[in-house]
Amino acid sequence: MLQKTLLLDVDVRDHSGGAVSIATSHEDSQAAHATMLSRIAEHMPGIELSDYLIQKLYVIAKDMPSKTDYEKLVSGDPASRDIDAWTLGGENGVIPNAKDSAVWDAVFENEHIVPTIVDFTRLFMPTIYLRKDGGLTLVKLRYVERESIITRRRNAGRIGWEPASILIEAPAVGRAEREHLRLIAPPGLSLTEMTLARIQDGSPPAGKQTFERRVTHERGVLYSSGLQVGSYLALARLVPSAAEFAIPAMITTGISALLLLVGAWYQATFGILADAQSTIALLLLAPSTVAAYLTRRGEHKLLGRVLIWPKVLVGITVLGSLLAAGSMVLVRNQLGPYQVWPVVALDLVRIWTTTGAYSLLVAVVLAVSAIRGRMAMSKVDETPLSWQVRVRILSHR
């Protein structure tokens, strides 16, 4: 069972390394459709499904769920029925009658049927063709998923003080005889933790459920065998490389803060700076330097999401430097801050002090982020390369 997605690279081989043919999506959908109908017939004998409801089940098996539906199915409670893909009506203007609605409600009230419909709403069965030569065939399936489904970040994580947590679909866990899931950290990010969790579905736990994991900064691998069937997620924590953003941005904002605060003190003590052109040039140097860290070509999308709030904080320091330089230009042109709107009631020293204090605060935030990131990475170095871990249980949100 694999996630329905267009960004999927599947490679199926037999025991000798030869390629194995995969059925078309239409054939996969027919198999999933037949499975759902069989489950309904097994647990609701005597129920009559109209042609419309039978076709609706095929559409569920065939179509890809919306992003909202998918996140609800993975992280929410599917019993809520708040899934657009399950809503009757709307197909070619068809309006379901009362009987169809009643039968549909009865189907979704059956706890033995709903998990199957949930699975085939977000997953598909890759069907393969095997040669009938009477011998044993071992099938090896490898697939590459390029997109994490959910990114979880608390307030401290948003500014880089905690590793970013991502959840990755692990549909083969609990279904394959042996399964290993490998996560390769994108450029600019390092792994600090990786574990496996099963979404609580009400079924009783099947004894002690453990898996083996190996985690390094560059990649993490989860090995599982014989786990209870269910919906599993791989939880990973990543930190951005301090050398690529936090440290250079910290140095730049720190220098900018020093210039602004010293300049504010000098102007408050001795009056307007005499060499305004040099001062303005220094102030404008910081924004041009920081811009190289804010807009990096070829940056991985996940790294951009992790750094979005630190970049916002640093970007505001750029605006502060521009504001300080602009206020200096106004003063040197003898258009004092009390004479020109919109700088009425503002003082040059206050502007420089405020922007300098903010830049200093951002530099401290980046320094703490770099230190805490290094501490999180050091835990990986101190942990054994391979060890057994119990599967975590996640409740519905």
Tab-separated table of C-alpha atoms in Angstrom:
chain	number	residue	atom	x	y	z
A	1	MET	CA	0.000	0.000	0.000
A	2	LEU	CA	1.534	3.284	-1.125
A	3	GLN	CA	0.436	6.889	-0.889
A	4	LYS	CA	-1.487	8.270	-3.851
A	5	THR	CA	0.874	10.889	-5.219
A	6	LEU	CA	2.330	12.042	-8.502
A	7	LEU	CA	5.778	12.433	-6.918
A	8	LEU	CA	6.497	8.726	-6.550
A	9	ASP	CA	9.395	6.758	-8.019
A	10	VAL	CA	8.615	3.026	-7.840
A	11	ASP	CA	11.080	0.282	-8.736
A	12	VAL	CA	9.877	-3.347	-8.532
A	13	ARG	CA	12.350	-6.201	-9.021
A	14	ASP	CA	12.246	-9.970	-8.583
A	15	HIS	CA	14.801	-12.051	-6.687
A	16	SER	CA	17.130	-12.161	-9.696
A	17	GLY	CA	17.068	-8.389	-10.232
A	18	GLY	CA	14.766	-8.450	-13.259
A	19	ALA	CA	12.112	-5.762	-13.685
A	20	VAL	CA	8.542	-6.715	-12.763
A	21	SER	CA	5.568	-5.210	-14.608
A	22	ILE	CA	3.119	-3.085	-12.616
A	23	ALA	CA	-0.594	-2.885	-13.376
A	24	THR	CA	-2.153	0.379	-14.540
A	25	SER	CA	-3.867	2.757	-12.134
A	26	HIS	CA	-7.245	1.690	-13.546
A	27	GLU	CA	-6.510	-1.958	-12.745
A	28	ASP	CA	-5.250	-1.032	-9.270
A	29	SER	CA	-8.426	0.946	-8.666
A	30	GLN	CA	-10.578	-1.977	-9.753
A	31	ALA	CA	-8.781	-4.248	-7.272
A	32	ALA	CA	-9.247	-1.706	-4.465
A	33	HIS	CA	-12.887	-1.252	-5.482
A	34	ALA	CA	-13.498	-5.004	-5.341
A	35	THR	CA	-11.838	-5.181	-1.921
A	36	MET	CA	-14.133	-2.489	-0.501
A	37	LEU	CA	-17.231	-4.155	-1.941
A	38	SER	CA	-16.107	-7.507	-0.527
A	39	ARG	CA	-15.583	-5.990	2.921
A	40	ILE	CA	-19.064	-4.427	2.835
A	41	ALA	CA	-20.644	-7.732	1.776
A	42	GLU	CA	-18.769	-9.552	4.561
A	43	HIS	CA	-19.759	-7.246	7.417
A	44	MET	CA	-23.133	-6.002	6.139
A	45	PRO	CA	-24.801	-9.056	4.544
A	46	GLY	CA	-28.022	-8.294	2.739
A	47	ILE	CA	-27.298	-4.595	2.187
A	48	GLU	CA	-28.091	-3.308	-1.299
A	49	LEU	CA	-25.794	-0.745	-2.892
A	50	SER	CA	-27.210	1.197	-5.810
A	51	ASP	CA	-25.215	1.656	-9.003
A	52	TYR	CA	-24.510	5.222	-7.873
A	53	LEU	CA	-22.962	4.103	-4.555
A	54	ILE	CA	-20.954	1.367	-6.269
A	55	GLN	CA	-19.558	3.948	-8.691
A	56	LYS	CA	-18.875	6.328	-5.786
A	57	LEU	CA	-16.675	3.692	-4.136
A	58	TYR	CA	-14.737	3.307	-7.382
A	59	VAL	CA	-14.203	7.072	-7.559
A	60	ILE	CA	-12.848	7.001	-3.996
A	61	ALA	CA	-10.395	4.255	-4.978
A	62	LYS	CA	-9.398	5.969	-8.233
A	63	ASP	CA	-9.043	9.650	-7.333
A	64	MET	CA	-6.304	11.303	-5.314
A	65	PRO	CA	-7.538	12.962	-2.103
A	66	SER	CA	-7.169	16.688	-1.643
A	67	LYS	CA	-4.392	17.919	0.616
A	68	THR	CA	-6.962	18.827	3.276
A	69	ASP	CA	-8.600	15.394	3.121
A	70	TYR	CA	-5.241	13.653	3.262
A	71	GLU	CA	-4.078	15.500	6.377
A	72	LYS	CA	-7.423	14.789	8.072
A	73	LEU	CA	-7.145	11.087	7.254
A	74	VAL	CA	-3.569	10.883	8.537
A	75	SER	CA	-3.742	13.159	11.577
A	76	GLY	CA	-7.416	13.520	12.327
A	77	ASP	CA	-10.318	11.276	13.234
A	78	PRO	CA	-11.799	9.728	10.053
A	79	ALA	CA	-14.944	8.794	11.972
A	80	SER	CA	-15.931	12.452	11.838
A	81	ARG	CA	-16.922	11.934	8.158
A	82	ASP	CA	-15.564	15.423	7.434
A	83	ILE	CA	-13.913	14.183	4.237
A	84	ASP	CA	-14.835	15.823	0.930
A	85	ALA	CA	-14.053	12.654	-1.059
A	86	TRP	CA	-16.778	10.792	0.854
A	87	THR	CA	-19.501	13.395	0.310
A	88	LEU	CA	-22.378	12.221	-1.874
A	89	GLY	CA	-23.629	14.397	-4.698
A	90	GLY	CA	-21.932	16.808	-7.041
A	91	GLU	CA	-20.825	14.268	-9.650
A	92	ASN	CA	-22.342	15.406	-12.949
A	93	GLY	CA	-25.145	17.097	-11.043
A	94	VAL	CA	-26.318	13.845	-9.425
A	95	ILE	CA	-28.375	14.307	-6.247
A	96	PRO	CA	-28.522	11.170	-4.046
A	97	ASN	CA	-31.930	10.015	-2.867
A	98	ALA	CA	-32.849	9.351	0.755
A	99	LYS	CA	-32.280	5.590	0.430
A	100	ASP	CA	-28.740	6.047	-0.903
A	101	SER	CA	-27.928	8.504	1.878
A	102	ALA	CA	-29.225	6.098	4.535
A	103	VAL	CA	-27.230	3.167	3.122
A	104	TRP	CA	-24.105	5.344	2.859
A	105	ASP	CA	-24.456	6.455	6.487
A	106	ALA	CA	-24.862	2.832	7.576
A	107	VAL	CA	-21.668	1.854	5.741
A	108	PHE	CA	-19.664	4.546	7.524
A	109	GLU	CA	-21.087	3.565	10.894
A	110	ASN	CA	-19.567	0.095	10.574
A	111	GLU	CA	-16.189	0.059	12.347
A	112	HIS	CA	-15.006	-2.931	10.301
A	113	ILE	CA	-15.525	-1.181	6.960
A	114	VAL	CA	-14.370	2.391	7.611
A	115	PRO	CA	-10.638	1.526	8.016
A	116	THR	CA	-10.666	-0.131	4.589
A	117	ILE	CA	-12.273	2.921	2.969
A	118	VAL	CA	-9.777	5.180	4.759
A	119	ASP	CA	-6.888	3.121	3.383
A	120	PHE	CA	-8.096	3.184	-0.207
A	121	THR	CA	-8.927	6.901	-0.042
A	122	ARG	CA	-5.287	7.835	0.551
A	123	LEU	CA	-3.391	4.694	-0.566
A	124	PHE	CA	-3.249	2.439	-3.608
A	125	MET	CA	-2.207	-1.182	-4.102
A	126	PRO	CA	0.637	-1.603	-6.606
A	127	THR	CA	-0.429	-4.773	-8.434
A	128	ILE	CA	2.282	-6.774	-10.173
A	129	TYR	CA	2.290	-9.664	-12.637
A	130	LEU	CA	4.227	-12.832	-11.771
A	131	ARG	CA	5.302	-15.666	-14.023
A	132	LYS	CA	3.429	-18.922	-13.355
A	133	ASP	CA	6.408	-21.259	-13.381
A	134	GLY	CA	5.536	-22.960	-10.110
A	135	GLY	CA	8.559	-21.576	-8.279
A	136	LEU	CA	8.873	-19.179	-5.372
A	137	THR	CA	9.259	-15.537	-6.376
A	138	LEU	CA	10.613	-12.878	-4.033
A	139	VAL	CA	9.476	-9.356	-4.875
A	140	LYS	CA	11.522	-6.331	-3.814
A	141	LEU	CA	9.751	-2.982	-3.905
A	142	ARG	CA	11.626	0.312	-3.652
A	143	TYR	CA	9.897	3.667	-3.772
A	144	VAL	CA	11.066	7.228	-3.326
A	145	GLU	CA	8.787	9.844	-1.777
A	146	ARG	CA	9.901	13.426	-2.219
A	147	GLU	CA	7.455	15.247	0.002
A	148	SER	CA	6.902	15.228	3.746
A	149	ILE	CA	3.224	15.343	4.620
A	150	ILE	CA	3.150	17.501	7.733
A	151	THR	CA	5.635	19.833	9.370
A	152	ARG	CA	5.152	20.334	13.092
A	153	ARG	CA	6.780	23.340	14.779
A	154	ARG	CA	6.221	24.874	18.171
A	155	ASN	CA	7.041	28.508	18.959
A	156	ALA	CA	10.637	27.737	19.968
A	157	GLY	CA	11.018	25.628	16.833
A	158	ARG	CA	9.873	28.434	14.571
A	159	ILE	CA	12.835	30.623	15.501
A	160	GLY	CA	15.252	27.712	15.330
A	161	TRP	CA	15.655	26.921	19.037
A	162	GLU	CA	14.264	23.399	18.583
A	163	PRO	CA	14.641	20.911	15.715
A	164	ALA	CA	11.887	20.923	13.108
A	165	SER	CA	9.628	17.849	13.292
A	166	ILE	CA	8.307	16.246	10.115
A	167	LEU	CA	5.932	13.311	9.634
A	168	ILE	CA	6.418	10.975	6.696
A	169	GLU	CA	3.938	8.366	5.512
A	170	ALA	CA	5.107	4.769	6.060
A	171	PRO	CA	2.370	2.732	4.321
A	172	ALA	CA	4.357	-0.497	3.926
A	173	VAL	CA	5.143	-0.861	7.636
A	174	GLY	CA	2.997	-3.617	9.153
A	175	ARG	CA	2.111	-4.999	5.730
A	176	ALA	CA	5.437	-6.050	4.218
A	177	GLU	CA	7.280	-9.100	5.572
A	178	ARG	CA	10.344	-6.914	6.025
A	179	GLU	CA	10.422	-3.179	5.538
A	180	HIS	CA	13.018	-0.480	5.871
A	181	LEU	CA	12.352	3.207	5.431
A	182	ARG	CA	15.276	5.477	4.636
A	183	LEU	CA	15.191	9.260	5.031
A	184	ILE	CA	17.978	11.251	3.406
A	185	ALA	CA	18.371	14.709	4.926
A	186	PRO	CA	18.096	17.489	2.300
A	187	PRO	CA	21.168	19.689	1.716
A	188	GLY	CA	21.546	22.180	4.556
A	189	LEU	CA	19.676	20.027	7.104
A	190	SER	CA	20.924	17.400	9.566
A	191	LEU	CA	18.978	14.616	11.278
A	192	THR	CA	18.900	14.615	15.073
A	193	GLU	CA	16.236	11.935	15.659
A	194	MET	CA	14.040	9.461	13.776
A	195	THR	CA	11.412	7.100	15.135
A	196	LEU	CA	8.313	5.152	14.119
A	197	ALA	CA	4.776	5.747	15.369
A	198	ARG	CA	1.418	4.055	14.804
A	199	ILE	CA	-1.772	6.098	14.710
A	200	GLN	CA	-4.144	4.831	17.384
A	201	ASP	CA	-7.174	3.274	15.700
A	202	GLY	CA	-8.906	1.561	18.618
A	203	SER	CA	-7.512	-1.901	17.906
A	204	PRO	CA	-5.858	-3.663	20.872
A	205	PRO	CA	-2.040	-3.595	20.894
A	206	ALA	CA	-0.423	-6.817	19.682
A	207	GLY	CA	2.218	-7.254	22.378
A	208	LYS	CA	5.544	-5.480	22.428
A	209	GLN	CA	6.084	-3.722	19.113
A	210	THR	CA	9.704	-2.783	18.395
A	211	PHE	CA	11.818	-1.790	15.422
A	212	GLU	CA	15.483	-1.143	14.746
A	213	ARG	CA	16.815	2.236	13.733
A	214	ARG	CA	20.083	3.705	12.577
A	215	VAL	CA	20.464	7.472	12.588
A	216	THR	CA	23.332	9.660	11.405
A	217	HIS	CA	23.380	13.346	10.521
A	218	GLU	CA	22.997	12.557	6.812
A	219	ARG	CA	20.369	9.805	6.898
A	220	GLY	CA	18.115	7.708	9.081
A	221	VAL	CA	16.881	4.158	8.470
A	222	LEU	CA	14.030	2.356	10.231
A	223	TYR	CA	13.919	-1.462	10.004
A	224	SER	CA	10.661	-3.229	10.870
A	225	SER	CA	9.341	-6.782	10.669
A	226	GLY	CA	6.165	-8.420	11.952
A	227	LEU	CA	4.565	-5.242	13.273
A	228	GLN	CA	0.829	-4.934	13.837
A	229	VAL	CA	-1.117	-3.839	10.754
A	230	GLY	CA	-2.106	-0.187	10.947
A	231	SER	CA	-1.296	3.343	9.828
A	232	TYR	CA	2.320	4.251	10.559
A	233	LEU	CA	4.284	7.468	10.367
A	234	ALA	CA	7.997	8.099	10.549
A	235	LEU	CA	8.795	11.035	12.832
A	236	ALA	CA	12.037	12.849	12.090
A	237	ARG	CA	13.702	15.895	13.626
A	238	LEU	CA	16.063	18.060	11.609
A	239	VAL	CA	18.163	21.144	12.291
A	240	PRO	CA	19.550	23.565	9.688
A	241	SER	CA	23.287	23.861	9.267
A	242	ALA	CA	24.452	26.796	11.402
A	243	ALA	CA	27.417	27.419	9.106
A	244	GLU	CA	25.147	28.097	6.122
A	245	PHE	CA	22.722	30.599	7.665
A	246	ALA	CA	22.676	31.197	11.428
A	247	ILE	CA	26.364	32.032	11.928
A	248	PRO	CA	26.846	34.291	8.849
A	249	ALA	CA	23.530	36.061	9.521
A	250	MET	CA	24.434	36.417	13.219
A	251	ILE	CA	27.772	38.057	12.363
A	252	THR	CA	26.165	40.438	9.871
A	253	THR	CA	23.304	41.479	12.153
A	254	GLY	CA	25.739	41.785	15.072
A	255	ILE	CA	27.963	44.181	13.124
A	256	SER	CA	24.883	46.122	12.020
A	257	ALA	CA	23.713	46.347	15.649
A	258	LEU	CA	27.153	47.579	16.743
A	259	LEU	CA	27.193	50.306	14.078
A	260	LEU	CA	23.693	51.477	14.946
A	261	LEU	CA	24.145	51.497	18.720
A	262	VAL	CA	27.575	53.174	18.607
A	263	GLY	CA	26.245	55.672	16.084
A	264	ALA	CA	23.235	56.431	18.277
A	265	TRP	CA	25.506	56.958	21.302
A	266	TYR	CA	27.847	59.216	19.322
A	267	GLN	CA	25.003	61.351	17.993
A	268	ALA	CA	23.418	61.625	21.427
A	269	THR	CA	26.761	62.675	22.929
A	270	PHE	CA	28.476	64.752	20.238
A	271	GLY	CA	25.741	65.584	17.739
A	272	ILE	CA	25.186	64.549	14.109
A	273	LEU	CA	27.946	62.425	12.614
A	274	ALA	CA	30.288	64.513	10.522
A	275	ASP	CA	31.148	61.898	7.888
A	276	ALA	CA	27.606	60.975	6.911
A	277	GLN	CA	28.491	59.460	3.542
A	278	SER	CA	30.789	56.818	5.065
A	279	THR	CA	28.236	56.039	7.758
A	280	ILE	CA	25.439	55.581	5.224
A	281	ALA	CA	27.689	53.371	3.078
A	282	LEU	CA	28.416	51.123	6.068
A	283	LEU	CA	24.731	50.908	6.956
A	284	LEU	CA	23.795	49.954	3.394
A	285	LEU	CA	26.510	47.286	3.306
A	286	ALA	CA	24.640	45.142	5.853
A	287	PRO	CA	21.404	44.798	3.790
A	288	SER	CA	23.340	43.832	0.665
A	289	THR	CA	25.288	41.188	2.626
A	290	VAL	CA	22.211	39.752	4.347
A	291	ALA	CA	20.331	39.528	1.041
A	292	ALA	CA	22.705	36.753	-0.026
A	293	TYR	CA	21.468	34.608	2.884
A	294	LEU	CA	17.781	35.433	2.469
A	295	THR	CA	17.516	34.494	-1.214
A	296	ARG	CA	19.636	31.445	-1.977
A	297	ARG	CA	19.239	29.883	-5.389
A	298	GLY	CA	18.604	26.146	-5.413
A	299	GLU	CA	17.663	25.972	-1.736
A	300	HIS	CA	15.651	22.860	-0.840
A	301	LYS	CA	11.974	23.599	-0.182
A	302	LEU	CA	12.009	21.916	3.226
A	303	LEU	CA	15.038	23.962	4.310
A	304	GLY	CA	13.217	27.106	3.190
A	305	ARG	CA	10.220	26.168	5.353
A	306	VAL	CA	12.444	25.528	8.373
A	307	LEU	CA	14.243	28.873	7.988
A	308	ILE	CA	11.238	31.012	7.100
A	309	TRP	CA	10.869	32.705	10.518
A	310	PRO	CA	14.610	33.259	11.112
A	311	LYS	CA	14.728	34.827	7.641
A	312	VAL	CA	11.791	37.080	8.519
A	313	LEU	CA	13.592	38.250	11.671
A	314	VAL	CA	16.786	38.944	9.727
A	315	GLY	CA	14.833	40.646	6.945
A	316	ILE	CA	13.395	43.134	9.432
A	317	THR	CA	16.949	44.078	10.467
A	318	VAL	CA	17.583	44.956	6.823
A	319	LEU	CA	14.611	47.325	6.884
A	320	GLY	CA	15.952	48.797	10.127
A	321	SER	CA	19.329	49.550	8.546
A	322	LEU	CA	17.622	51.160	5.554
A	323	LEU	CA	15.460	53.249	7.896
A	324	ALA	CA	18.516	54.416	9.832
A	325	ALA	CA	20.343	55.325	6.624
A	326	GLY	CA	17.275	57.115	5.275
A	327	SER	CA	16.857	59.160	8.440
A	328	MET	CA	20.521	60.202	8.184
A	329	VAL	CA	19.985	61.343	4.591
A	330	LEU	CA	17.024	63.476	5.670
A	331	VAL	CA	19.039	65.139	8.417
A	332	ARG	CA	22.070	65.804	6.203
A	333	ASN	CA	19.809	67.431	3.635
A	334	GLN	CA	18.599	69.771	6.384
A	335	LEU	CA	15.077	68.337	6.258
A	336	GLY	CA	15.106	67.555	9.980
A	337	PRO	CA	12.958	64.787	11.374
A	338	TYR	CA	10.580	67.289	12.951
A	339	GLN	CA	9.900	69.035	9.647
A	340	VAL	CA	9.026	66.238	7.201
A	341	TRP	CA	6.141	63.748	7.346
A	342	PRO	CA	6.210	60.728	7.926
A	343	VAL	CA	9.094	61.158	10.372
A	344	VAL	CA	7.225	63.693	12.476
A	345	ALA	CA	7.777	63.181	16.237
A	346	LEU	CA	10.670	60.813	15.601
A	347	ASP	CA	14.196	61.444	16.732
A	348	LEU	CA	17.285	60.309	14.824
A	349	VAL	CA	18.919	58.902	17.963
A	350	ARG	CA	15.792	56.955	18.882
A	351	ILE	CA	15.576	55.467	15.402
A	352	TRP	CA	19.169	54.273	15.539
A	353	THR	CA	18.808	52.971	19.100
A	354	THR	CA	15.619	51.032	18.335
A	355	THR	CA	16.913	49.453	15.130
A	356	GLY	CA	20.253	48.676	16.763
A	357	ALA	CA	18.616	47.021	19.769
A	358	TYR	CA	16.423	44.905	17.485
A	359	SER	CA	19.426	43.828	15.392
A	360	LEU	CA	21.258	42.867	18.583
A	361	LEU	CA	18.261	40.822	19.740
A	362	VAL	CA	18.135	38.960	16.405
A	363	ALA	CA	21.875	38.266	16.621
A	364	VAL	CA	21.339	36.739	20.084
A	365	VAL	CA	18.426	34.614	18.792
A	366	LEU	CA	20.608	33.311	15.950
A	367	ALA	CA	23.475	32.584	18.339
A	368	VAL	CA	21.199	30.559	20.631
A	369	SER	CA	19.801	28.740	17.578
A	370	ALA	CA	23.307	27.778	16.429
A	371	ILE	CA	24.302	26.570	19.920
A	372	ARG	CA	21.131	24.526	20.484
A	373	GLY	CA	21.400	23.026	16.999
A	374	ARG	CA	24.960	21.935	17.733
A	375	MET	CA	23.816	20.390	21.034
A	376	ALA	CA	21.032	18.452	19.265
A	377	MET	CA	23.494	17.128	16.685
A	378	SER	CA	25.964	16.078	19.386
A	379	LYS	CA	23.330	13.726	20.852
A	380	VAL	CA	23.371	11.758	17.596
A	381	ASP	CA	27.148	11.371	17.847
A	382	GLU	CA	26.807	10.047	21.411
A	383	THR	CA	24.030	7.537	20.573
A	384	PRO	CA	24.766	3.960	19.408
A	385	LEU	CA	24.507	3.608	15.648
A	386	SER	CA	21.864	0.852	15.827
A	387	TRP	CA	19.452	-0.082	18.587
A	388	GLN	CA	15.948	-1.469	19.239
A	389	VAL	CA	13.166	1.018	20.008
A	390	ARG	CA	9.494	0.633	20.894
A	391	VAL	CA	6.899	1.934	18.449
A	392	ARG	CA	5.215	5.119	19.665
A	393	ILE	CA	1.426	5.484	19.635
A	394	LEU	CA	-0.128	8.686	18.278
A	395	SER	CA	-3.721	9.532	19.175
A	396	HIS	CA	-6.022	11.334	16.721
A	397	ARG	CA	-5.765	15.094	16.857
